[in-house]
CSV table of C-alpha atoms and ligand atoms in Angstrom, one decimal:
chain,number,residue,atom,x,y,z
B,226,MET,CA,120.2,154.8,115.2
B,227,LYS,CA,116.5,154.1,115.3
B,228,TYR,CA,116.6,153.9,119.1
B,229,ARG,CA,118.3,156.1,121.6
B,230,ALA,CA,118.4,153.4,124.2
B,231,ILE,CA,118.2,149.6,124.3
B,232,ILE,CA,117.0,147.9,127.4
B,233,PHE,CA,118.0,144.3,127.9
B,234,ASP,CA,116.4,141.7,130.0
B,235,LEU,CA,119.2,139.8,131.7
B,236,ASP,CA,118.3,136.1,132.4
B,237,GLY,CA,117.9,134.4,129.0
B,238,VAL,CA,119.0,137.4,127.0
B,239,ILE,CA,122.5,138.5,128.1
B,240,CYS,CA,123.3,135.2,129.8
B,241,HIS,CA,121.8,131.8,130.5
B,242,THR,CA,121.0,131.5,134.1
B,243,ASP,CA,117.8,129.6,133.3
B,244,LYS,CA,119.5,126.3,134.0
B,245,TYR,CA,120.5,127.5,137.5
B,246,HIS,CA,117.0,128.8,138.3
B,247,TYR,CA,115.7,125.3,137.2
B,248,GLN,CA,118.2,123.4,139.3
B,249,ALA,CA,117.5,125.5,142.4
B,250,TRP,CA,113.7,125.4,142.1
B,251,LYS,CA,113.9,121.6,141.3
B,252,ALA,CA,115.8,121.0,144.6
B,253,VAL,CA,113.0,122.8,146.5
B,254,ALA,CA,110.2,121.2,144.5
B,255,ASP,CA,111.7,117.7,145.1
B,256,LYS,CA,111.9,118.4,148.8
B,257,LEU,CA,108.2,119.3,148.8
B,258,GLY,CA,107.3,116.3,146.6
B,259,ILE,CA,106.1,118.7,143.8
B,260,TYR,CA,106.3,117.7,140.1
B,261,PHE,CA,108.5,120.2,138.3
B,262,ASP,CA,110.0,120.1,134.8
B,263,GLU,CA,111.6,122.3,132.1
B,264,ALA,CA,108.2,123.2,130.6
B,265,ILE,CA,107.0,124.5,134.0
B,266,ASN,CA,110.3,126.3,134.4
B,267,ASN,CA,109.7,128.1,131.1
B,268,ARG,CA,106.6,129.7,132.7
B,269,LEU,CA,108.9,131.3,135.3
B,270,ARG,CA,110.7,133.4,132.8
B,271,GLY,CA,110.5,137.1,133.6
B,272,VAL,CA,108.3,136.4,136.6
B,273,SER,CA,109.4,137.5,140.1
B,274,ARG,CA,110.8,135.0,142.6
B,275,MET,CA,107.6,134.8,144.8
B,276,GLU,CA,105.3,134.6,141.7
B,277,SER,CA,107.5,131.9,140.3
B,278,PHE,CA,107.0,129.9,143.6
B,279,GLU,CA,103.3,130.4,143.3
B,280,ILE,CA,103.4,128.8,139.8
B,281,ILE,CA,105.4,125.8,141.2
B,282,LEU,CA,102.9,125.5,144.1
B,283,GLU,CA,100.0,125.0,141.7
B,284,ARG,CA,100.9,121.3,141.9
B,285,TYR,CA,101.4,121.2,145.6
B,286,GLU,CA,98.9,119.0,147.4
B,287,GLY,CA,99.2,120.6,150.9
B,288,THR,CA,98.8,124.1,152.2
B,289,MET,CA,101.5,126.5,153.0
B,290,SER,CA,101.6,129.7,155.1
B,291,GLU,CA,103.0,132.9,153.6
B,292,GLU,CA,105.9,132.6,156.1
B,293,GLU,CA,106.8,129.1,154.8
B,294,LYS,CA,106.6,130.4,151.2
B,295,VAL,CA,109.1,133.1,152.0
B,296,ARG,CA,111.4,130.6,153.7
B,297,TYR,CA,111.4,128.2,150.8
B,298,ALA,CA,111.9,131.0,148.3
B,299,ALA,CA,114.9,132.2,150.3
B,300,GLU,CA,116.2,128.6,150.4
B,301,LYS,CA,115.9,128.5,146.6
B,302,ASN,CA,117.8,131.7,146.3
B,303,GLU,CA,120.6,130.4,148.5
B,304,ILE,CA,121.0,127.4,146.2
B,305,TYR,CA,120.7,129.6,143.1
B,306,LYS,CA,123.4,132.0,144.4
B,307,GLU,CA,125.8,129.1,145.1
B,308,LEU,CA,125.2,127.9,141.5
B,309,LEU,CA,125.8,131.4,140.1
B,310,LYS,CA,129.3,131.2,141.6
B,311,ASN,CA,130.1,128.8,138.7
B,312,MET,CA,129.7,131.7,136.3
B,313,THR,CA,132.7,133.4,135.0
B,314,PRO,CA,133.4,136.1,132.3
B,315,GLY,CA,133.8,133.0,130.0
B,316,ASP,CA,130.0,132.6,130.2
B,317,LEU,CA,129.5,135.9,128.3
B,318,SER,CA,129.4,134.9,124.7
B,319,PRO,CA,131.6,136.9,122.3
B,320,GLU,CA,128.6,137.4,120.1
B,321,VAL,CA,126.7,139.2,122.9
B,322,LYS,CA,129.7,141.3,123.9
B,323,ASP,CA,130.6,142.3,120.4
B,324,THR,CA,127.0,143.2,119.6
B,325,LEU,CA,126.7,145.3,122.8
B,326,ASP,CA,129.9,147.1,121.9
B,327,ALA,CA,128.8,147.8,118.4
B,328,LEU,CA,125.4,149.2,119.5
B,329,ARG,CA,127.2,151.5,122.0
B,330,LEU,CA,129.6,152.6,119.3
B,331,ALA,CA,126.7,153.4,117.1
B,332,GLY,CA,125.4,155.7,119.8
B,333,ALA,CA,122.8,153.7,121.8
B,334,LYS,CA,122.6,153.9,125.5
B,335,LEU,CA,122.5,150.4,127.0
B,336,ALA,CA,120.4,149.5,130.1
B,337,ILE,CA,119.3,146.4,132.0
B,338,GLY,CA,115.7,145.8,132.8
B,339,SER,CA,115.5,142.6,134.9
B,340,SER,CA,113.0,141.2,137.4
B,341,SER,CA,116.0,139.6,139.3
B,342,LYS,CA,117.3,140.8,142.6
B,343,ASN,CA,120.5,139.1,141.7
B,344,ALA,CA,121.1,141.1,138.6
B,345,ARG,CA,124.2,143.1,139.8
B,346,PHE,CA,125.8,139.9,141.2
B,347,ILE,CA,125.3,138.1,137.8
B,348,LEU,CA,126.7,141.1,135.9
B,349,GLU,CA,129.7,141.0,138.2
B,350,ARG,CA,130.2,137.3,137.6
B,351,LEU,CA,130.1,138.0,133.8
B,352,GLY,CA,132.7,140.8,134.1
B,353,LEU,CA,130.1,143.4,133.2
B,354,ASP,CA,130.0,145.4,136.4
B,355,GLY,CA,130.0,149.0,135.5
B,356,TYR,CA,129.4,148.3,131.8
B,357,PHE,CA,125.7,149.3,131.4
B,358,ASP,CA,124.6,152.9,131.5
B,359,ALA,CA,121.8,152.0,134.0
B,360,ILE,CA,120.4,149.0,135.8
B,361,SER,CA,116.8,148.6,136.7
B,362,ASP,CA,116.1,145.4,138.5
B,363,GLY,CA,114.0,143.5,141.1
B,364,ASN,CA,115.4,145.8,143.8
B,365,ASN,CA,113.9,149.0,142.5
B,366,ILE,CA,110.4,147.8,141.5
B,367,THR,CA,107.1,147.2,143.3
B,368,ASN,CA,105.4,145.4,140.4
B,369,SER,CA,107.0,142.7,138.3
B,370,LYS,CA,106.7,142.0,134.5
B,371,PRO,CA,104.2,142.0,132.8
B,372,ASP,CA,103.9,145.4,134.6
B,373,PRO,CA,106.0,147.9,132.7
B,374,GLU,CA,107.6,149.4,135.8
B,375,VAL,CA,111.1,147.9,135.4
B,376,PHE,CA,111.4,149.2,131.8
B,377,VAL,CA,109.8,152.6,132.5
B,378,LYS,CA,112.4,153.0,135.3
B,379,ALA,CA,115.3,151.9,133.1
B,380,ALA,CA,114.2,154.5,130.4
B,381,SER,CA,114.1,157.2,133.0
B,382,PHE,CA,117.5,156.1,134.5
B,383,VAL,CA,119.1,156.7,131.1
B,384,GLY,CA,117.0,159.9,130.5
B,385,GLU,CA,115.1,158.7,127.4
B,386,LYS,CA,111.4,158.6,126.5
B,387,PRO,CA,109.8,155.2,126.2
B,388,GLU,CA,109.2,155.7,122.4
B,389,ASP,CA,112.9,156.1,121.9
B,390,CYS,CA,113.7,152.7,123.6
B,391,LEU,CA,113.9,149.2,122.4
B,392,VAL,CA,113.4,146.3,124.8
B,393,VAL,CA,115.0,142.9,124.2
B,394,GLU,CA,113.3,139.9,125.9
B,395,ASP,CA,113.2,136.1,126.1
B,396,ALA,CA,109.9,136.0,128.0
B,397,LYS,CA,106.2,136.6,127.1
B,398,ALA,CA,105.7,138.6,130.4
B,399,GLY,CA,108.6,140.8,129.4
B,400,LEU,CA,107.2,141.6,125.9
B,401,GLU,CA,103.9,142.4,127.5
B,402,ALA,CA,105.7,144.7,129.9
B,403,ALA,CA,107.4,146.5,127.0
B,404,ILE,CA,104.2,146.9,125.1
B,405,ALA,CA,102.4,148.2,128.3
B,406,GLY,CA,105.3,150.7,128.7
B,407,LYS,CA,104.8,151.9,125.0
B,408,MET,CA,108.2,150.6,124.0
B,409,ASP,CA,109.1,148.7,120.9
B,410,CYS,CA,110.4,145.2,121.6
B,411,ALA,CA,112.5,142.4,120.1
B,412,ALA,CA,112.0,138.8,121.1
B,413,ILE,CA,114.8,136.2,121.3
B,414,GLY,CA,114.6,132.5,122.2
B,415,ASP,CA,111.5,131.3,123.9
B,416,ALA,CA,109.6,134.6,123.5
B,417,VAL,CA,109.7,134.4,119.7
B,418,LYS,CA,106.8,131.9,119.6
B,419,CYS,CA,104.3,134.1,121.3
B,420,GLY,CA,104.3,136.5,118.3
B,421,LEU,CA,104.0,139.7,120.3
B,422,ALA,CA,107.2,141.4,119.4
B,423,ASP,CA,108.0,144.1,116.8
B,424,TYR,CA,111.0,142.0,115.8
B,425,ASN,CA,111.9,138.4,116.1
B,426,LEU,CA,115.6,137.7,116.5
B,427,GLU,CA,117.2,134.5,115.3
B,428,THR,CA,120.5,135.5,116.9
B,429,PHE,CA,121.6,138.2,119.3
B,430,ALA,CA,123.7,139.8,116.6
B,431,ASP,CA,120.5,140.4,114.5
B,432,LEU,CA,120.0,143.4,116.9
B,433,LYS,CA,122.5,145.4,114.9
B,434,LYS,CA,120.2,145.2,111.8
B,435,VAL,CA,117.1,146.0,113.9
B,436,ALA,CA,118.4,149.0,115.7
B,437,GLU,CA,120.5,150.7,113.0
U,539,BG6,C1,114.0,136.8,136.0
U,539,BG6,C2,113.9,135.3,135.7
U,539,BG6,O1,115.0,137.4,135.3
U,539,BG6,O2,114.2,137.0,137.4
U,539,BG6,C3,112.8,134.7,136.6
U,539,BG6,O3,113.6,135.2,134.3
U,539,BG6,C4,113.2,134.9,138.0
U,539,BG6,O4,112.8,133.3,136.3
U,539,BG6,C5,113.2,136.4,138.3
U,539,BG6,O5,112.1,134.3,138.9
U,539,BG6,C6,113.6,136.8,139.7
U,539,BG6,O6,114.9,136.4,140.0
U,539,BG6,P1,115.7,136.4,141.4
U,539,BG6,O7,117.1,136.3,141.0
U,539,BG6,O8,115.4,137.7,142.0
U,539,BG6,O9,115.2,135.3,142.2
U,540,MG,MG1,114.5,136.6,130.8
């Protein structure tokens, strides 16, 4: 194996929670009369909850106190968590699970590196609780992607050096974080177009070719 550990972003890589983030933010944006669409939603990939709200508020006409911001973000999270309850192990694609199993069998340690504070809940919904060797998420970081902290911690949780890790990301902020952390990175989905990655994946299963 070319890499001793593979660190996966969660939202948009292992599963597709993007639509739930969108619906939940849309409910809050509508309430505040703020224009919000899928293109703006794409800018929220990899970005923390409060930073995401700041991006949405770029189109807000009024002013909002920090206290109100925290309250609306909490409201979004409640809506989001209700939507996440729709997820079941059936939402984990066989391609993703088979690829993860194959990488593990080939000797790679598998970790999560996600900005989300809901990462463990999502993994549980997918039937992946206890599956990964380590989880680094929004609860153990001070600085969100593009800061490398979440990936640096994931590498240290699995006891590997950054240069021995590969990061898999669907967000530009996530690729920037991997690069800042001196890790190789593979882009999938929306992140491919920014051209920052060492590898561009057409499918998740392509990872087997990249990492072997
Ligand atoms: C990232 C998502 O994984 O987690 C972002 O790509 C999201 O869109 C961030 O804002 C924080 O998520 P949560 O679940 O803590 O609100
Ligand atoms: Mg993502």
